[in-house]
Amino acid sequence: EAQVTQNPRYLITVTGKKLTVTCSQNMNHEYMSWYRQDPGLGLRQIYYSMNVEVTDKGDVPEGYKVSRKEKRNFPLILESPSPNQTSLYFCASRRSTGELFFGEGSRLTVL
Amino acid sequence: GDSVTQMEGPVTLSEEAFLTINCTYTATGYPSLFWYVQYPGEGLQLLLKATKADDKGSNKGFEATYRKETTSFHLEKGSVQVSDSAVYFCALGDYGGATNKLIFGTGTLLAVQP
């Protein structure tokens, strides 16, 4: 089954404690992206990757890092989380026809 | 830059009512347009898409037509069901442009009552 898998789905952490949200896709897509969803703001792109070892900033990259060492994986790293990073995060990969496949989301709370 | 504007929600309808959710866009190029749906507790799923002017996307009874002259992509359904209750996002695909991403509207919550 084609899917994008994110972990963890829910996480509560404290300010400054490094965390990683993993993302894996099994569709051999080259393009992957991270979005955050906040009430009244819709989805905003954090980072994207066109292929292995090729990443670039989206609209709201501050406070985040990513890496793309393998085609299937695109982890999101919060080196020193802050409360304003409390959000719902989505990883997505893109079909050649342009539409995105989304994971089920990771709800992060930073205290 | 490119942007998407969709109507504020929530939209509350009775079962079998007609649905319209308005979406307009601003784009410098020739984007693809999408509607995504997000059911409670889930990720976004593609509902329908259109890749060029005058194309009509359709799926599960929903339709939207890419109108270049009015820069619109309104979502319609003739008879909504309780199971259609969800958040609907209009999006613009700017893959040939500088930003290389999907740009989303803020979402419209639809609540259908029995």
PDB file of C-alpha atoms in Angstrom:
ATOM      1  CA  GLU A   1       0.000   0.000   0.000  1.00  0.00           C
ATOM      2  CA  ALA A   2       1.321   3.436  -0.985  1.00  0.00           C
ATOM      3  CA  GLN A   3       1.877   5.522   2.086  1.00  0.00           C
ATOM      4  CA  VAL A   4       3.775   8.235   3.914  1.00  0.00           C
ATOM      5  CA  THR A   5       4.531   7.262   7.512  1.00  0.00           C
ATOM      6  CA  GLN A   6       5.344   9.758  10.242  1.00  0.00           C
ATOM      7  CA  ASN A   7       6.467   9.130  13.798  1.00  0.00           C
ATOM      8  CA  PRO A   8       5.664   9.998  16.461  1.00  0.00           C
ATOM      9  CA  ARG A   9       2.007  10.857  15.914  1.00  0.00           C
ATOM     10  CA  TYR A  10       1.802  12.704  19.219  1.00  0.00           C
ATOM     11  CA  LEU A  11       4.567  14.205  21.300  1.00  0.00           C
ATOM     12  CA  ILE A  12       4.744  16.477  24.310  1.00  0.00           C
ATOM     13  CA  THR A  13       8.184  17.858  25.072  1.00  0.00           C
ATOM     14  CA  VAL A  14       9.855  20.720  26.891  1.00  0.00           C
ATOM     15  CA  THR A  15      11.630  23.796  25.602  1.00  0.00           C
ATOM     16  CA  GLY A  16      15.149  23.084  24.404  1.00  0.00           C
ATOM     17  CA  LYS A  17      14.979  19.294  24.251  1.00  0.00           C
ATOM     18  CA  LYS A  18      16.042  18.194  20.764  1.00  0.00           C
ATOM     19  CA  LEU A  19      13.608  16.027  18.885  1.00  0.00           C
ATOM     20  CA  THR A  20      13.263  14.391  15.492  1.00  0.00           C
ATOM     21  CA  VAL A  21      10.074  13.606  13.613  1.00  0.00           C
ATOM     22  CA  THR A  22      10.680  10.829  11.121  1.00  0.00           C
ATOM     23  CA  CYS A  23       9.049  10.549   7.714  1.00  0.00           C
ATOM     24  CA  SER A  24       9.259   7.654   5.302  1.00  0.00           C
ATOM     25  CA  GLN A  25       7.564   7.025   1.952  1.00  0.00           C
ATOM     26  CA  ASN A  26       7.375   3.814  -0.062  1.00  0.00           C
ATOM     27  CA  MET A  27       6.505   5.272  -3.478  1.00  0.00           C
ATOM     28  CA  ASN A  28      10.013   6.109  -4.691  1.00  0.00           C
ATOM     29  CA  HIS A  29       9.050   9.775  -4.977  1.00  0.00           C
ATOM     30  CA  GLU A  30      11.879  12.221  -5.493  1.00  0.00           C
ATOM     31  CA  TYR A  31      10.162  15.277  -3.993  1.00  0.00           C
ATOM     32  CA  MET A  32       9.315  15.416  -0.290  1.00  0.00           C
ATOM     33  CA  SER A  33       8.189  18.267   1.901  1.00  0.00           C
ATOM     34  CA  TRP A  34       7.295  19.263   5.446  1.00  0.00           C
ATOM     35  CA  TYR A  35       4.343  21.489   6.325  1.00  0.00           C
ATOM     36  CA  ARG A  36       2.990  22.811   9.569  1.00  0.00           C
ATOM     37  CA  GLN A  37      -0.707  23.442  10.088  1.00  0.00           C
ATOM     38  CA  ASP A  38      -1.913  26.141  12.451  1.00  0.00           C
ATOM     39  CA  PRO A  39      -5.461  27.446  13.021  1.00  0.00           C
ATOM     40  CA  GLY A  40      -6.325  30.309  10.705  1.00  0.00           C
ATOM     41  CA  LEU A  41      -3.046  29.973   8.795  1.00  0.00           C
ATOM     42  CA  GLY A  42      -3.630  26.840   6.772  1.00  0.00           C
ATOM     43  CA  LEU A  43      -0.561  24.829   5.811  1.00  0.00           C
ATOM     44  CA  ARG A  44       2.823  26.474   5.493  1.00  0.00           C
ATOM     45  CA  GLN A  45       5.850  24.808   3.981  1.00  0.00           C
ATOM     46  CA  ILE A  46       8.872  24.388   6.241  1.00  0.00           C
ATOM     47  CA  TYR A  47      11.399  22.633   4.012  1.00  0.00           C
ATOM     48  CA  TYR A  48      11.360  20.601   0.864  1.00  0.00           C
ATOM     49  CA  SER A  49      13.691  18.247  -0.930  1.00  0.00           C
ATOM     50  CA  MET A  50      13.911  17.674  -4.658  1.00  0.00           C
ATOM     51  CA  ASN A  51      16.025  14.539  -4.273  1.00  0.00           C
ATOM     52  CA  VAL A  52      18.705  12.876  -2.155  1.00  0.00           C
ATOM     53  CA  GLU A  53      21.073  15.458  -0.657  1.00  0.00           C
ATOM     54  CA  VAL A  54      19.049  18.335  -2.165  1.00  0.00           C
ATOM     55  CA  THR A  55      17.033  20.354   0.345  1.00  0.00           C
ATOM     56  CA  ASP A  56      15.751  23.924   0.427  1.00  0.00           C
ATOM     57  CA  LYS A  57      13.884  26.279   2.700  1.00  0.00           C
ATOM     58  CA  GLY A  58      10.177  26.840   2.488  1.00  0.00           C
ATOM     59  CA  ASP A  59       8.216  29.705   4.009  1.00  0.00           C
ATOM     60  CA  VAL A  60       8.874  29.057   7.704  1.00  0.00           C
ATOM     61  CA  PRO A  61      12.241  27.273   8.090  1.00  0.00           C
ATOM     62  CA  GLU A  62      13.476  29.035  11.244  1.00  0.00           C
ATOM     63  CA  GLY A  63      14.114  26.622  14.096  1.00  0.00           C
ATOM     64  CA  TYR A  64      14.041  23.514  11.899  1.00  0.00           C
ATOM     65  CA  LYS A  65      16.544  21.327  10.096  1.00  0.00           C
ATOM     66  CA  VAL A  66      16.098  18.497   7.638  1.00  0.00           C
ATOM     67  CA  SER A  67      18.244  15.918   5.935  1.00  0.00           C
ATOM     68  CA  ARG A  68      17.791  13.664   2.914  1.00  0.00           C
ATOM     69  CA  LYS A  69      20.347  10.899   2.957  1.00  0.00           C
ATOM     70  CA  GLU A  70      18.063   8.324   1.364  1.00  0.00           C
ATOM     71  CA  LYS A  71      15.233   8.783  -1.081  1.00  0.00           C
ATOM     72  CA  ARG A  72      12.599   7.270   1.200  1.00  0.00           C
ATOM     73  CA  ASN A  73      13.373   9.218   4.397  1.00  0.00           C
ATOM     74  CA  PHE A  74      13.074  12.916   5.190  1.00  0.00           C
ATOM     75  CA  PRO A  75      13.336  13.591   8.939  1.00  0.00           C
ATOM     76  CA  LEU A  76      12.456  16.938  10.512  1.00  0.00           C
ATOM     77  CA  ILE A  77      14.766  18.018  13.327  1.00  0.00           C
ATOM     78  CA  LEU A  78      13.994  20.569  16.016  1.00  0.00           C
ATOM     79  CA  GLU A  79      17.355  21.280  17.637  1.00  0.00           C
ATOM     80  CA  SER A  80      15.965  23.463  20.436  1.00  0.00           C
ATOM     81  CA  PRO A  81      12.174  23.455  20.362  1.00  0.00           C
ATOM     82  CA  SER A  82      10.239  26.472  21.580  1.00  0.00           C
ATOM     83  CA  PRO A  83       6.540  26.873  22.414  1.00  0.00           C
ATOM     84  CA  ASN A  84       5.855  28.647  19.114  1.00  0.00           C
ATOM     85  CA  GLN A  85       6.694  25.367  17.383  1.00  0.00           C
ATOM     86  CA  THR A  86       3.655  23.745  18.946  1.00  0.00           C
ATOM     87  CA  SER A  87       1.757  22.683  15.856  1.00  0.00           C
ATOM     88  CA  LEU A  88       0.484  19.866  13.675  1.00  0.00           C
ATOM     89  CA  TYR A  89       3.174  18.725  11.256  1.00  0.00           C
ATOM     90  CA  PHE A  90       2.684  16.940   7.962  1.00  0.00           C
ATOM     91  CA  CYS A  91       5.181  15.219   5.743  1.00  0.00           C
ATOM     92  CA  ALA A  92       4.317  14.740   2.104  1.00  0.00           C
ATOM     93  CA  SER A  93       5.771  13.265  -1.053  1.00  0.00           C
ATOM     94  CA  ARG A  94       4.861  14.219  -4.571  1.00  0.00           C
ATOM     95  CA  ARG A  95       3.682  12.231  -7.529  1.00  0.00           C
ATOM     96  CA  SER A  96       4.975  13.001 -10.991  1.00  0.00           C
ATOM     97  CA  THR A  97       1.496  14.374 -11.778  1.00  0.00           C
ATOM     98  CA  GLY A  98       1.928  17.084  -9.158  1.00  0.00           C
ATOM     99  CA  GLU A  99      -0.320  16.108  -6.278  1.00  0.00           C
ATOM    100  CA  LEU A 100       1.016  15.500  -2.789  1.00  0.00           C
ATOM    101  CA  PHE A 101       0.605  12.359  -0.711  1.00  0.00           C
ATOM    102  CA  PHE A 102       0.389  13.280   2.972  1.00  0.00           C
ATOM    103  CA  GLY A 103       1.232  11.420   6.132  1.00  0.00           C
ATOM    104  CA  GLU A 104      -1.287  11.320   8.966  1.00  0.00           C
ATOM    105  CA  GLY A 105       0.370  14.127  10.871  1.00  0.00           C
ATOM    106  CA  SER A 106       2.404  14.573  14.034  1.00  0.00           C
ATOM    107  CA  ARG A 107       0.925  16.717  16.774  1.00  0.00           C
ATOM    108  CA  LEU A 108       3.714  18.362  18.735  1.00  0.00           C
ATOM    109  CA  THR A 109       3.317  20.296  21.974  1.00  0.00           C
ATOM    110  CA  VAL A 110       6.294  22.207  23.381  1.00  0.00           C
ATOM    111  CA  LEU A 111       5.914  23.282  27.010  1.00  0.00           C
TER     112      LEU A 111
ATOM    113  CA  GLY B   1       3.581  36.200  -5.003  1.00  0.00           C
ATOM    114  CA  ASP B   2       1.183  33.393  -5.726  1.00  0.00           C
ATOM    115  CA  SER B   3      -1.663  32.949  -3.250  1.00  0.00           C
ATOM    116  CA  VAL B   4      -4.970  31.223  -2.607  1.00  0.00           C
ATOM    117  CA  THR B   5      -8.027  32.722  -0.912  1.00  0.00           C
ATOM    118  CA  GLN B   6     -10.939  30.594   0.169  1.00  0.00           C
ATOM    119  CA  MET B   7     -14.124  31.409   1.983  1.00  0.00           C
ATOM    120  CA  GLU B   8     -14.151  31.543   5.732  1.00  0.00           C
ATOM    121  CA  GLY B   9     -15.932  28.811   7.600  1.00  0.00           C
ATOM    122  CA  PRO B  10     -17.510  27.114   9.206  1.00  0.00           C
ATOM    123  CA  VAL B  11     -20.117  26.216   6.633  1.00  0.00           C
ATOM    124  CA  THR B  12     -23.067  24.429   8.198  1.00  0.00           C
ATOM    125  CA  LEU B  13     -25.539  22.605   5.955  1.00  0.00           C
ATOM    126  CA  SER B  14     -28.325  20.111   6.271  1.00  0.00           C
ATOM    127  CA  GLU B  15     -27.984  16.734   4.600  1.00  0.00           C
ATOM    128  CA  GLU B  16     -28.811  16.808   0.869  1.00  0.00           C
ATOM    129  CA  ALA B  17     -28.196  20.558   0.607  1.00  0.00           C
ATOM    130  CA  PHE B  18     -26.120  22.069  -2.201  1.00  0.00           C
ATOM    131  CA  LEU B  19     -22.541  22.976  -1.354  1.00  0.00           C
ATOM    132  CA  THR B  20     -20.323  25.705  -2.737  1.00  0.00           C
ATOM    133  CA  ILE B  21     -16.950  26.602  -1.251  1.00  0.00           C
ATOM    134  CA  ASN B  22     -15.363  29.536  -3.016  1.00  0.00           C
ATOM    135  CA  CYS B  23     -11.693  29.608  -3.944  1.00  0.00           C
ATOM    136  CA  THR B  24      -9.820  32.266  -5.886  1.00  0.00           C
ATOM    137  CA  TYR B  25      -6.153  32.414  -6.692  1.00  0.00           C
ATOM    138  CA  THR B  26      -3.382  34.754  -7.762  1.00  0.00           C
ATOM    139  CA  ALA B  27      -0.617  33.323  -9.915  1.00  0.00           C
ATOM    140  CA  THR B  28       1.909  34.638 -12.370  1.00  0.00           C
ATOM    141  CA  GLY B  29       2.247  31.404 -14.329  1.00  0.00           C
ATOM    142  CA  TYR B  30      -0.074  28.535 -15.257  1.00  0.00           C
ATOM    143  CA  PRO B  31      -0.540  26.557 -12.077  1.00  0.00           C
ATOM    144  CA  SER B  32      -2.382  23.344 -11.409  1.00  0.00           C
ATOM    145  CA  LEU B  33      -5.255  23.647  -8.935  1.00  0.00           C
ATOM    146  CA  PHE B  34      -6.283  21.154  -6.281  1.00  0.00           C
ATOM    147  CA  TRP B  35      -8.858  20.513  -3.614  1.00  0.00           C
ATOM    148  CA  TYR B  36      -7.773  18.491  -0.598  1.00  0.00           C
ATOM    149  CA  VAL B  37      -9.981  17.175   2.197  1.00  0.00           C
ATOM    150  CA  GLN B  38      -8.978  16.565   5.809  1.00  0.00           C
ATOM    151  CA  TYR B  39     -11.221  14.352   7.922  1.00  0.00           C
ATOM    152  CA  PRO B  40     -10.932  14.667  11.714  1.00  0.00           C
ATOM    153  CA  GLY B  41      -7.657  13.272  13.016  1.00  0.00           C
ATOM    154  CA  GLU B  42      -6.318  12.443   9.574  1.00  0.00           C
ATOM    155  CA  GLY B  43      -3.914  13.830   7.013  1.00  0.00           C
ATOM    156  CA  LEU B  44      -4.926  15.592   3.840  1.00  0.00           C
ATOM    157  CA  GLN B  45      -6.230  13.572   0.920  1.00  0.00           C
ATOM    158  CA  LEU B  46      -6.472  14.717  -2.658  1.00  0.00           C
ATOM    159  CA  LEU B  47     -10.123  15.227  -3.592  1.00  0.00           C
ATOM    160  CA  LEU B  48      -9.769  16.496  -7.162  1.00  0.00           C
ATOM    161  CA  LYS B  49      -7.505  18.506  -9.411  1.00  0.00           C
ATOM    162  CA  ALA B  50      -7.381  20.462 -12.671  1.00  0.00           C
ATOM    163  CA  THR B  51      -4.239  21.191 -14.615  1.00  0.00           C
ATOM    164  CA  LYS B  52      -5.313  23.814 -17.134  1.00  0.00           C
ATOM    165  CA  ALA B  53      -7.969  26.401 -17.863  1.00  0.00           C
ATOM    166  CA  ASP B  54     -11.520  25.072 -18.370  1.00  0.00           C
ATOM    167  CA  ASP B  55     -10.606  21.650 -16.973  1.00  0.00           C
ATOM    168  CA  LYS B  56     -13.180  20.207 -14.602  1.00  0.00           C
ATOM    169  CA  GLY B  57     -11.997  17.992 -11.770  1.00  0.00           C
ATOM    170  CA  SER B  58     -14.495  15.626 -10.183  1.00  0.00           C
ATOM    171  CA  ASN B  59     -14.539  12.923  -7.530  1.00  0.00           C
ATOM    172  CA  LYS B  60     -17.082  11.467  -5.074  1.00  0.00           C
ATOM    173  CA  GLY B  61     -19.791  13.828  -6.356  1.00  0.00           C
ATOM    174  CA  PHE B  62     -17.613  16.930  -5.900  1.00  0.00           C
ATOM    175  CA  GLU B  63     -16.700  19.125  -8.864  1.00  0.00           C
ATOM    176  CA  ALA B  64     -14.575  22.191  -9.527  1.00  0.00           C
ATOM    177  CA  THR B  65     -13.811  24.001 -12.782  1.00  0.00           C
ATOM    178  CA  TYR B  66     -10.560  25.878 -13.452  1.00  0.00           C
ATOM    179  CA  ARG B  67     -11.712  29.359 -14.514  1.00  0.00           C
ATOM    180  CA  LYS B  68      -8.811  31.453 -15.733  1.00  0.00           C
ATOM    181  CA  GLU B  69     -10.955  34.484 -16.543  1.00  0.00           C
ATOM    182  CA  THR B  70     -12.188  34.766 -12.951  1.00  0.00           C
ATOM    183  CA  THR B  71      -9.121  33.101 -11.367  1.00  0.00           C
ATOM    184  CA  SER B  72     -11.417  30.764  -9.478  1.00  0.00           C
ATOM    185  CA  PHE B  73     -11.737  27.077  -8.619  1.00  0.00           C
ATOM    186  CA  HIS B  74     -14.943  26.808  -6.604  1.00  0.00           C
ATOM    187  CA  LEU B  75     -15.848  23.445  -5.074  1.00  0.00           C
ATOM    188  CA  GLU B  76     -19.429  22.217  -5.522  1.00  0.00           C
ATOM    189  CA  LYS B  77     -21.508  19.220  -4.598  1.00  0.00           C
ATOM    190  CA  GLY B  78     -25.155  18.769  -5.389  1.00  0.00           C
ATOM    191  CA  SER B  79     -26.201  16.859  -2.272  1.00  0.00           C
ATOM    192  CA  VAL B  80     -23.967  16.694   0.784  1.00  0.00           C
ATOM    193  CA  GLN B  81     -23.931  13.874   3.319  1.00  0.00           C
ATOM    194  CA  VAL B  82     -22.984  13.802   6.987  1.00  0.00           C
ATOM    195  CA  SER B  83     -19.866  11.884   5.979  1.00  0.00           C
ATOM    196  CA  ASP B  84     -18.689  14.923   3.965  1.00  0.00           C
ATOM    197  CA  SER B  85     -18.062  16.837   7.200  1.00  0.00           C
ATOM    198  CA  ALA B  86     -14.387  17.783   7.056  1.00  0.00           C
ATOM    199  CA  VAL B  87     -11.991  20.638   6.374  1.00  0.00           C
ATOM    200  CA  TYR B  88     -11.512  21.460   2.691  1.00  0.00           C
ATOM    201  CA  PHE B  89      -8.363  23.105   1.366  1.00  0.00           C
ATOM    202  CA  CYS B  90      -7.912  24.753  -1.991  1.00  0.00           C
ATOM    203  CA  ALA B  91      -4.325  24.659  -3.272  1.00  0.00           C
ATOM    204  CA  LEU B  92      -2.242  25.941  -6.147  1.00  0.00           C
ATOM    205  CA  GLY B  93       0.719  24.016  -7.535  1.00  0.00           C
ATOM    206  CA  ASP B  94       3.594  26.324  -8.342  1.00  0.00           C
ATOM    207  CA  TYR B  95       6.124  23.691  -9.357  1.00  0.00           C
ATOM    208  CA  GLY B  96       7.536  25.542 -12.289  1.00  0.00           C
ATOM    209  CA  GLY B  97       7.915  28.754 -10.349  1.00  0.00           C
ATOM    210  CA  ALA B  98      10.429  29.993  -7.850  1.00  0.00           C
ATOM    211  CA  THR B  99       8.804  28.463  -4.804  1.00  0.00           C
ATOM    212  CA  ASN B 100       8.304  24.941  -6.159  1.00  0.00           C
ATOM    213  CA  LYS B 101       5.501  23.952  -3.802  1.00  0.00           C
ATOM    214  CA  LEU B 102       1.791  23.635  -3.183  1.00  0.00           C
ATOM    215  CA  ILE B 103       0.316  26.844  -1.779  1.00  0.00           C
ATOM    216  CA  PHE B 104      -2.717  26.247   0.415  1.00  0.00           C
ATOM    217  CA  GLY B 105      -5.681  28.327   1.406  1.00  0.00           C
ATOM    218  CA  THR B 106      -6.579  28.528   5.081  1.00  0.00           C
ATOM    219  CA  GLY B 107      -9.192  25.786   4.870  1.00  0.00           C
ATOM    220  CA  THR B 108     -12.972  25.753   5.188  1.00  0.00           C
ATOM    221  CA  LEU B 109     -14.680  23.633   7.796  1.00  0.00           C
ATOM    222  CA  LEU B 110     -17.853  21.969   6.532  1.00  0.00           C
ATOM    223  CA  ALA B 111     -20.327  20.597   9.048  1.00  0.00           C
ATOM    224  CA  VAL B 112     -23.273  18.620   7.664  1.00  0.00           C
ATOM    225  CA  GLN B 113     -26.176  17.980  10.000  1.00  0.00           C
ATOM    226  CA  PRO B 114     -28.609  15.069   9.627  1.00  0.00           C
TER     227      PRO B 114
END
